[in-house]
Coordinates of C-alpha atoms and ligand atoms in Angstrom, one line a residue:
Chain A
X1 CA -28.4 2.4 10.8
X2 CA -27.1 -0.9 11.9
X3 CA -24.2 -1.9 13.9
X4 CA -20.9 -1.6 11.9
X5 CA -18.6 -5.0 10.9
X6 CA -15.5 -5.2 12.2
X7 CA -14.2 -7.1 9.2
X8 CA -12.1 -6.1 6.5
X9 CA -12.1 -6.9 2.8
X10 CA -10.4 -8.2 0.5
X11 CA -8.3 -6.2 -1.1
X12 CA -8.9 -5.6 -5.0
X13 CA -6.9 -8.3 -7.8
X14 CA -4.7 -6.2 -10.8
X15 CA -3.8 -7.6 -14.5
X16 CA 0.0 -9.6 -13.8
X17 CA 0.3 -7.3 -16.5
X18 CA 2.8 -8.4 -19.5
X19 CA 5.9 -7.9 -17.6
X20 CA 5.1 -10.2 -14.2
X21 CA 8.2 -12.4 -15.1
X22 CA 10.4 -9.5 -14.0
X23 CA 9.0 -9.9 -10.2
X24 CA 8.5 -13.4 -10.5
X25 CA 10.8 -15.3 -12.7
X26 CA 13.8 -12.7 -12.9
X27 CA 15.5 -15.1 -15.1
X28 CA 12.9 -15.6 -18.0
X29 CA 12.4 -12.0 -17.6
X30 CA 15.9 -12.2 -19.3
X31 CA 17.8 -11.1 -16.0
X32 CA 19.3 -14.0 -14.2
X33 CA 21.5 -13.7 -11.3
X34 CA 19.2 -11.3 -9.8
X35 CA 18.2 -12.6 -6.7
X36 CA 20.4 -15.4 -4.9
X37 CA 17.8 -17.7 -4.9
X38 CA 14.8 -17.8 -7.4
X39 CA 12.0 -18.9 -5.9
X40 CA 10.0 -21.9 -7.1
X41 CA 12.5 -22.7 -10.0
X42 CA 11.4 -26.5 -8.7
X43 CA 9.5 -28.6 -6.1
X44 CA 12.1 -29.9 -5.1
X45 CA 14.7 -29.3 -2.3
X46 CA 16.5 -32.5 -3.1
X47 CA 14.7 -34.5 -6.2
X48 CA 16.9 -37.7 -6.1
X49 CA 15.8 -38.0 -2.2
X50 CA 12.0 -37.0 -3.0
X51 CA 9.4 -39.6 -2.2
X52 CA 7.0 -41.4 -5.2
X53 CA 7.1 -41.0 -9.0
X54 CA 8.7 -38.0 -10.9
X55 CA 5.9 -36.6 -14.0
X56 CA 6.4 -34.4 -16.2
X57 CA 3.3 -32.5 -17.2
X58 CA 3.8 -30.6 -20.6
X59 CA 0.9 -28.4 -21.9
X60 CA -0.5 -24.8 -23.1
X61 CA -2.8 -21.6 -22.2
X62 CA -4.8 -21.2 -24.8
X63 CA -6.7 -18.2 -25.7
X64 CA -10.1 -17.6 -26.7
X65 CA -9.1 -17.8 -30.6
X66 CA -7.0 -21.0 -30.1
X67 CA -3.7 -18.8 -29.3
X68 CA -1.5 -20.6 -27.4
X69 CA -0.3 -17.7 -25.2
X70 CA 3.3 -17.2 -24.6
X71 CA 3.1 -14.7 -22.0
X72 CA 1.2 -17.0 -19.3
X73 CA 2.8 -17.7 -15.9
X74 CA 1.6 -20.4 -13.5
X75 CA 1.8 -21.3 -10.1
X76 CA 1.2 -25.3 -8.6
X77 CA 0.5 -26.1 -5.0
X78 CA 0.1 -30.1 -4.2
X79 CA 0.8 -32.4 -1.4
X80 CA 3.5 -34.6 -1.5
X81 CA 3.3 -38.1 -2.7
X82 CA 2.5 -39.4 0.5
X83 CA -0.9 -36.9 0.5
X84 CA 1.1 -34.7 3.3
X85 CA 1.3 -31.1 2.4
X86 CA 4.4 -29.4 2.9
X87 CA 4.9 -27.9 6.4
X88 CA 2.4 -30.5 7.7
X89 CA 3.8 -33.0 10.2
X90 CA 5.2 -36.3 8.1
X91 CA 5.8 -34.2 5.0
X92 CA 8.6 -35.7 2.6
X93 CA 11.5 -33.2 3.6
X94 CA 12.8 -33.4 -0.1
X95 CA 9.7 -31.6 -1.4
X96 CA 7.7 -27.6 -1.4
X97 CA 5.0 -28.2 -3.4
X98 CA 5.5 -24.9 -4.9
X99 CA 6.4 -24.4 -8.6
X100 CA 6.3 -21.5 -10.4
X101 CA 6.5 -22.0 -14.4
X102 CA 6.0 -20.4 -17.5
X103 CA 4.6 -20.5 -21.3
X104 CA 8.2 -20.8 -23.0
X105 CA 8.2 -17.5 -25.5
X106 CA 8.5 -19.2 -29.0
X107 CA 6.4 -22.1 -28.6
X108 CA 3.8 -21.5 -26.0
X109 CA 4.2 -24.7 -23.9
X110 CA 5.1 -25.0 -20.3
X111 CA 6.3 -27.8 -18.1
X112 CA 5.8 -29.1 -14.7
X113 CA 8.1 -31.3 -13.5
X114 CA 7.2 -32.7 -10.0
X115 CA 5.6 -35.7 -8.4
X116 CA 2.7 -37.3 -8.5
X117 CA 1.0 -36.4 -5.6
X118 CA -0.8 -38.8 -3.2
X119 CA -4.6 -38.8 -2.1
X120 CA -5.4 -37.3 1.1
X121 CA -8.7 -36.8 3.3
X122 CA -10.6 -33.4 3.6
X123 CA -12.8 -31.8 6.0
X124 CA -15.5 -34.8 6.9
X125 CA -13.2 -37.5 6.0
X126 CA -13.7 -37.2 2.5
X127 CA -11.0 -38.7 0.0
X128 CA -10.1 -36.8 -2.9
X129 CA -8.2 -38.1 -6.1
X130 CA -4.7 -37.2 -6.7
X131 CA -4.6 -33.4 -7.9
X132 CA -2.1 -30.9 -8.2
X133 CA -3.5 -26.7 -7.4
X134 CA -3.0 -24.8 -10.1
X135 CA -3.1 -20.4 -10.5
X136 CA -2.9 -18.8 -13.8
X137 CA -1.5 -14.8 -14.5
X138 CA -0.8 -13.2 -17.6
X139 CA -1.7 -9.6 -19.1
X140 CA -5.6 -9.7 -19.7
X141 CA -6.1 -12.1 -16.9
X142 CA -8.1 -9.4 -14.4
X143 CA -7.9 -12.2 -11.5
X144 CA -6.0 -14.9 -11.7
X145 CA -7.4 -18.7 -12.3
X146 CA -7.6 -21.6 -10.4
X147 CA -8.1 -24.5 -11.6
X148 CA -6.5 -28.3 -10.9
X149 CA -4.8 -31.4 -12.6
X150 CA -6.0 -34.3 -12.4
X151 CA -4.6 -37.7 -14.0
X152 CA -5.9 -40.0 -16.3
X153 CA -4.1 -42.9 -14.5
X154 CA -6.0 -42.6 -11.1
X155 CA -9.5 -43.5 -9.9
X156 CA -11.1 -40.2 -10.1
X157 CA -14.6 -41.6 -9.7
X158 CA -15.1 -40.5 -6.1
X159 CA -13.6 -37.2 -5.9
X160 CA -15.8 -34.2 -4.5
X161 CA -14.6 -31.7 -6.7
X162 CA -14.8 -33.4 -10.4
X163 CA -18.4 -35.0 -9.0
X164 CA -19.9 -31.6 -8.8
X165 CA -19.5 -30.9 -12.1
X166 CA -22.9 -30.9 -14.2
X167 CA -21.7 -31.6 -17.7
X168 CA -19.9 -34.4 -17.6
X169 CA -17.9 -33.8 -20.4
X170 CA -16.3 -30.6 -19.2
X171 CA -14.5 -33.3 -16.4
X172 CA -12.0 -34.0 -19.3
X173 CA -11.0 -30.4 -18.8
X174 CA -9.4 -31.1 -16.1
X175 CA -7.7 -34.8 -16.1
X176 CA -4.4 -34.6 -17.7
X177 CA -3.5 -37.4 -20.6
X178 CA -0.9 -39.9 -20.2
X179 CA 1.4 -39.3 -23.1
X180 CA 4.9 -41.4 -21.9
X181 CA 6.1 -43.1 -18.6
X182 CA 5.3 -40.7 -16.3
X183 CA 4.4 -38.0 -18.5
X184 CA 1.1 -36.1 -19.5
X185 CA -0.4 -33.3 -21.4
X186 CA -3.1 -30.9 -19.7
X187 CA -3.5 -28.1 -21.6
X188 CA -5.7 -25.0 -20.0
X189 CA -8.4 -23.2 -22.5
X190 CA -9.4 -20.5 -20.9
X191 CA -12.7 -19.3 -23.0
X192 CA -15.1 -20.9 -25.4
X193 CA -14.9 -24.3 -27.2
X194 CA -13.0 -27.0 -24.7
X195 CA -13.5 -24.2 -21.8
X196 CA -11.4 -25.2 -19.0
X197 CA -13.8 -25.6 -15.5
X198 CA -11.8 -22.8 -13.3
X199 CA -12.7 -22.7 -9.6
X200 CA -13.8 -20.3 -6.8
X201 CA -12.8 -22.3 -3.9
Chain B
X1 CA -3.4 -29.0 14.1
X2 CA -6.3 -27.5 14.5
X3 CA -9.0 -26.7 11.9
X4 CA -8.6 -23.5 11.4
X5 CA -11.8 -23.4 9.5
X6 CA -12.9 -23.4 5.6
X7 CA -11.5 -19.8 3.7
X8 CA -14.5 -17.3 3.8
X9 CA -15.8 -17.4 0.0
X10 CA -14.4 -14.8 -1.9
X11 CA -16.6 -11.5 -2.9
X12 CA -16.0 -11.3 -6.5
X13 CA -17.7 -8.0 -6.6
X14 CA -15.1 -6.3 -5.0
X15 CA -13.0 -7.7 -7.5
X16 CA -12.4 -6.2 -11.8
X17 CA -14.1 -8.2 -13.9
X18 CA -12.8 -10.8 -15.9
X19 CA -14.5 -9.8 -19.2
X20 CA -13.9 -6.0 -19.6
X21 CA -14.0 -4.4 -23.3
X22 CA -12.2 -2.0 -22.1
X23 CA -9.0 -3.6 -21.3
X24 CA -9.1 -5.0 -24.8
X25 CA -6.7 -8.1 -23.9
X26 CA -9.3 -9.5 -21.3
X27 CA -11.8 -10.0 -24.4
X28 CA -10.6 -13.5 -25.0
X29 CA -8.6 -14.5 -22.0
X30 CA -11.4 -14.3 -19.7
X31 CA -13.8 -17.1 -19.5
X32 CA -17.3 -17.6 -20.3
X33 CA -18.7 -20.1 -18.6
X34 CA -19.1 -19.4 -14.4
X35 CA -16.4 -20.5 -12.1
X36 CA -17.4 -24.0 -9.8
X37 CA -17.9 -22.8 -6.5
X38 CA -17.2 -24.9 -3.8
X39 CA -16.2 -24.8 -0.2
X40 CA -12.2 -24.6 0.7
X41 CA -9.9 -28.2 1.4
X42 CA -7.2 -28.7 2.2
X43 CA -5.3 -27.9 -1.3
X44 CA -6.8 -24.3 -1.0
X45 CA -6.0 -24.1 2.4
X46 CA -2.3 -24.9 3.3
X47 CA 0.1 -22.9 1.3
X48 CA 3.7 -22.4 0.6
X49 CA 6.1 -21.1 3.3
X50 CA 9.2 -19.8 2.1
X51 CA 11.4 -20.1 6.0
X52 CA 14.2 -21.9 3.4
X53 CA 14.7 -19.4 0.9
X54 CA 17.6 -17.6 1.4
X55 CA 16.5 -13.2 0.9
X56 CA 19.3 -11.2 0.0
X57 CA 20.0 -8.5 2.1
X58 CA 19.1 -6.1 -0.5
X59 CA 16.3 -7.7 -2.0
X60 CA 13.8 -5.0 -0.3
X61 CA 16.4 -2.2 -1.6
X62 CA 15.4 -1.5 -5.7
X63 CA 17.7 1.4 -5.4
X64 CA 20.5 -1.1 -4.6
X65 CA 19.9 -4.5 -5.3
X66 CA 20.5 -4.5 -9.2
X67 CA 24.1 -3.2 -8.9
X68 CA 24.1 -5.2 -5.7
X69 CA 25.0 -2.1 -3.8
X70 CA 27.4 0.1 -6.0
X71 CA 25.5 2.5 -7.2
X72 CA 21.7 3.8 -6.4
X73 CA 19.1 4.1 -9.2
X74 CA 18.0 7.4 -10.9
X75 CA 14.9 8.9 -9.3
X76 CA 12.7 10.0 -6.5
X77 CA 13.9 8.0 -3.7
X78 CA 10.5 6.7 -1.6
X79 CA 10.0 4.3 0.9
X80 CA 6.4 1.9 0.3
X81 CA 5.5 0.4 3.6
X82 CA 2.2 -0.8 5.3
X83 CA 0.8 -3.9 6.3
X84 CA -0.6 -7.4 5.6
X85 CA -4.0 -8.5 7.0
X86 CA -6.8 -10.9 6.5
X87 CA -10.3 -10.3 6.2
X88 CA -10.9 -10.7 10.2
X89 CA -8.2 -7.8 10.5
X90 CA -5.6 -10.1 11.9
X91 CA -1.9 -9.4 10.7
X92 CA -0.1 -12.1 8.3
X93 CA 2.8 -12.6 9.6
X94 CA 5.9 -14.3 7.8
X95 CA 4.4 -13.6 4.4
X96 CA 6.3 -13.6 0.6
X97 CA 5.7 -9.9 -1.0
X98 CA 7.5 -9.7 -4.3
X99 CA 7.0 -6.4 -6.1
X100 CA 8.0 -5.4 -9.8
X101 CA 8.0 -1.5 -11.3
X102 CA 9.4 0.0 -14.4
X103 CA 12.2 2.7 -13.6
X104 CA 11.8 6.6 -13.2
X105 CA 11.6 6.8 -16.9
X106 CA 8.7 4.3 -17.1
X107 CA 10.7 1.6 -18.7
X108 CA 10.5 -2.1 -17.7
X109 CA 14.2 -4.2 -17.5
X110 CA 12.4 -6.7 -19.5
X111 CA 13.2 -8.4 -23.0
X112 CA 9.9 -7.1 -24.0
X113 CA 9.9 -3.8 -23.4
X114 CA 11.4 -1.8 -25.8
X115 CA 9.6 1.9 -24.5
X116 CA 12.2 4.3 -26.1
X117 CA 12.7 5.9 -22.4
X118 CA 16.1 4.4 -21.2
X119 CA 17.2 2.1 -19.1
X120 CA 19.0 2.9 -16.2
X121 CA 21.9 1.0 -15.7
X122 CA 21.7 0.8 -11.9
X123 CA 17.9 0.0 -11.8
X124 CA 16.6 -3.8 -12.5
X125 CA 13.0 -3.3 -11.0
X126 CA 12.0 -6.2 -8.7
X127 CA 12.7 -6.5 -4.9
X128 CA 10.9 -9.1 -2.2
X129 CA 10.6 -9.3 1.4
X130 CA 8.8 -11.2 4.3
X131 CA 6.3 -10.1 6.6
X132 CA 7.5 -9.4 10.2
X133 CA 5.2 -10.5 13.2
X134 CA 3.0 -8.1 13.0
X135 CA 2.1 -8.3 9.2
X136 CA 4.2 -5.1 8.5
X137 CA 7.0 -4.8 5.6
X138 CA 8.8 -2.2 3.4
X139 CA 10.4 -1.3 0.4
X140 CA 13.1 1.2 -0.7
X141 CA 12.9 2.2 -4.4
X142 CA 12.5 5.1 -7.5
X143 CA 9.2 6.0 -8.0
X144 CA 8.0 4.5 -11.0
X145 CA 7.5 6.6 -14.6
X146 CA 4.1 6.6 -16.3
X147 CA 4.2 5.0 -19.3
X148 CA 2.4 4.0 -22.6
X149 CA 0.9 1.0 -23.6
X150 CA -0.9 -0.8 -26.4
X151 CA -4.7 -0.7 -26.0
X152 CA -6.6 1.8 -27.1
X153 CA -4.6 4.5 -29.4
X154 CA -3.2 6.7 -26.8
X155 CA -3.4 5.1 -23.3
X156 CA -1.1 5.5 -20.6
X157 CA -0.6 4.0 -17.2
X158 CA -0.6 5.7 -13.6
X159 CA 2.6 5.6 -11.6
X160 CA 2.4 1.8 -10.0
X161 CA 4.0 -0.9 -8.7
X162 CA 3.0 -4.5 -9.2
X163 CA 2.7 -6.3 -6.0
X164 CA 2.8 -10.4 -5.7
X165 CA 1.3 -11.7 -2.2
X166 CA 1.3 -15.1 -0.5
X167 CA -0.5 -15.4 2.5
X168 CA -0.6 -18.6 4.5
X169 CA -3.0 -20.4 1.4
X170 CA -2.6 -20.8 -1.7
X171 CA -6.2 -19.6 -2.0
X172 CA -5.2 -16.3 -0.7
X173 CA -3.0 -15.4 -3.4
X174 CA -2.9 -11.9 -5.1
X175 CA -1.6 -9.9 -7.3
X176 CA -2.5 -6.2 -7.4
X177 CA -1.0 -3.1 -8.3
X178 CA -0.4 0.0 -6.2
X179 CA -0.7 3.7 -7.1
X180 CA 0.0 6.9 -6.1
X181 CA -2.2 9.5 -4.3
X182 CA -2.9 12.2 -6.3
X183 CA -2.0 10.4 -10.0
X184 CA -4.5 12.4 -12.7
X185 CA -3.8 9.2 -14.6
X186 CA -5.8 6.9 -12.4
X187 CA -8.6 7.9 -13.9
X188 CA -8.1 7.4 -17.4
X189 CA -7.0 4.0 -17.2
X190 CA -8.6 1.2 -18.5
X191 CA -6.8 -1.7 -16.1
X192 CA -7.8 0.4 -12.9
X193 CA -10.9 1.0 -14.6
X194 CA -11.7 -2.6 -14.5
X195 CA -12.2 -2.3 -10.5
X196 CA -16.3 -1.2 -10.8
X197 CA -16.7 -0.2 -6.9
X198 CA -14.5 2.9 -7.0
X199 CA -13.9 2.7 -2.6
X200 CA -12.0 -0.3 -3.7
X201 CA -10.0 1.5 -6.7
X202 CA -9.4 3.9 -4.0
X203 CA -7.9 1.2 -1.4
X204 CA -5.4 0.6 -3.9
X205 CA -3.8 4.0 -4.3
X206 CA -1.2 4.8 -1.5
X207 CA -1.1 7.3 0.8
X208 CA 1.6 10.1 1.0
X209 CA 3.3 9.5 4.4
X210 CA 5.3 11.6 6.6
X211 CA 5.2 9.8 9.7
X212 CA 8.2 7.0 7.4
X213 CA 9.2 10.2 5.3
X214 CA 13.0 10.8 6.2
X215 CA 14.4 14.0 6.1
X216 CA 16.6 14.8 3.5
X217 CA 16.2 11.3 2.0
X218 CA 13.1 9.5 1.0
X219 CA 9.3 10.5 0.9
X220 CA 7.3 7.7 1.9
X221 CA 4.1 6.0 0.6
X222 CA 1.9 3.8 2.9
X223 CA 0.0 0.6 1.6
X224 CA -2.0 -1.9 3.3
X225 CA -3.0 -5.2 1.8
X226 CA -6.0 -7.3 2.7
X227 CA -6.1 -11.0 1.7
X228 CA -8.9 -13.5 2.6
X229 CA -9.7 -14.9 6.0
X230 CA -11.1 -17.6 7.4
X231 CA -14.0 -18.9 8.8
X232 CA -14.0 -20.0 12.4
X233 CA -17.2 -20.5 14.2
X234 CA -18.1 -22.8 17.6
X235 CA -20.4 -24.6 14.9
X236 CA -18.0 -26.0 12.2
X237 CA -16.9 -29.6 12.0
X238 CA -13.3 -30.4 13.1
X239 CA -10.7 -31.8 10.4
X240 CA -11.0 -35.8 10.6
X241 CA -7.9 -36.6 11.9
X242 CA -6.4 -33.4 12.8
Ligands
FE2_301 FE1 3.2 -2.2 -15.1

């Protein structure tokens, strides 16, 4: 016998399940006017007083057969365009950083509408490139995924995370594509072919 | 501010995993290839705080908060209470729960649902709530119907209730699902069957409580979450900066 931990742990991840709008997004889940306020319906406390540029970033979870799945629901968590992060001292008032969004239910494509955030240093004094955090749920999703965007636009040549990434061309997995002013496609493949780099951060 | 250290990696033992034939929809929305592992920055660590979202006073009420008060929902009235900690066993304090259920019946207030057990008119099925200071929430509601589902030919699930949780960040988050003590349908299903170390199957299944039972009123149901913690030793590096 040894001594016993003290810690505890982590409690065990469940399938969203197919109905994870209803907690989350009561009004895709067909039943608006359920809460006062929905929570991260936008970034945004005040979007014509938010700091930097307003993107739009359009895309799809696909499946492993090349399904573009219309049940997915994602979370994004980013720093503001100044690289503060919300609730930090300095952070741009106007701004959460939170969105919640979801796979629209005919076509299969989401959209982020936020803005571009800024670059900010980690632990060490390391910079890393613009990014924006993202979490994927959905029914058959056991945990959910992280994963990040990135944006073709921006020097991404020195970040930490993208340079630890062994085969090169799986970096494009991750670097959304300029489509329009300010707007982008970064679409999320979550098994086989195109196999989007997911994290465990 | 003060580094409060890197996230402690996550165990993804004590997790289901992603790839589990028995869940059939996991076959192709789980990934091959292995996750990147890397230690926690600043984007896993800081989180969203919800201090400016206005909660309802009802919004922890599910027998309530659809008919915003005018009339209670049909079925056994419990209270689900417990506690949010980390890892190191600390409380979370001012954290975001959201929960969703189907009613008594087993039927979800969803556009997709279309189980042939009814609605009930005074039941929508999702309530939310913030952690006090010491970690601890609760919940009024129905408890939830079994139901069936689409997997393998005749498959049901337990009695649960999906829980959302934030903690302080965003690498914390969680979704999980509670059950019931004594459920015979726990173990016949495939989604809790995906959990592999049965003591952590077992963490998720809630308690019958008397200590929050009232009389009269509600039973009660106790649940404790865990998220992950943090690392903090008299070795690590301070935050450049901070
Ligand atoms: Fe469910």
């Amino acid at each position: 016998m040894v001594q016993k931990l003290e810690t505890l742990i982590e409690s065990a991840s469940q399938t969203a399940g197919p109905y994870v709008h209803i907690g989350l997004m009561p009004t895709y889940a067909g039943n608006a006017g359920y809460y006062d306020e929905e929570i991260g319906t936008t970034p945004f406390l005040d979007e014509s007083k938010a700091k930097g540029e307003i993107v739009e970033i359009v895309g799809s979870v696909f499946d492993g057969t090349g399904w573009a799945m219309r049940d997915a629901l994602i979370e994004s968590w980013q720093c503001d365009a100044g690289g503060v992060f919300p609730g930090d001292k300095g952070a741009d008032p106007a701004f959460t950083g939170h969105c919640r969004f979801a796979a629209d239910a005919e076509s299969g494509e989401f959209t982020l509408r936020t803005v571009k955030p800024g670059s900010y240093k980690g632990r060490g004094g390391v910079e890393s490139a613009p990014h924006i955090s993202l979490w994927v749920v959905a029914r058959g999703i056991n945990i959910g995924l992280n994963t990040r965007i990135y944006f073709e636009d921006e020097d991404n040549a020195n970040d930490p995370l993208l340079n630890r990434i062994e085969q090169r061309p799986r970096v494009n997995t991750l670097i959304a594509k300029k489509t329009g002013d300010g707007k982008y496609r970064f679409d999320i493949r979550l098994q086989g072919e195109g196999e989007t780099v997911f994290l465990d951060i | 501010m003060t580094d409060q250290g890197p996230l402690i990696p996550r165990n993804r033992a004590i997790h289901p995993e992603p790839y589990d034939p028995g869940y059939k929809t996991s076959v192709a929305r789980s990934p091959f290839l292995p996750l990147l592992s890397m230690e926690s920055t600043p984007s896993e660590e800081t989180g969203p705080r919800f201090g400016h979202t206005k909660l309802g006073a009802l919004d922890n009420n599910l027998i309530l908060n659809w008919t915003k008060g005018a009339a209670p929902a049909v079925g056994e009235r419990i209270l689900v209470h417990g506690r949010l900690l980390d890892e190191m066993s600390r409380p979370i304090p001012n954290a975001l729960i959201e929960i969703w259920q189907a009613n008594a019946g087993g039927r979800y207030r969803h556009k997709k649902d279309t189980y042939f057990a009814p609605l009930d008119p005074n039941f929508g099925g999702c309530g939310r709530t913030i952690t006090d200071e010491n970690g601890y929430y609760e919940f009024l509601t129905v408890r939830p119907g079994a139901y069936p589902w689409p997997n393998r030919a005749n498959d049901w699930r337990p009695m649960h209730i999906h829980f959302s949780i934030f903690g302080h960040s965003f690498a914390q988050r969680l979704i999980s699902q509670m059950y019931f003590e004594g459920d015979p349908l726990i173990n016949h299903c495939p989604i809790a069957a995906t959990i592999k170390d049965r003591s952590q199957l077992d963490r998720l299944v809630a308690p019958l409580d008397f200590s929050k039972s009232r009389p009269l009123d509600f039973l009660a149901y106790k649940f404790d979450i865990v998220l992950r913690g943090r690392r903090q030793t008299m070795f690590e590096n301070k935050m450049e900066g901070m």
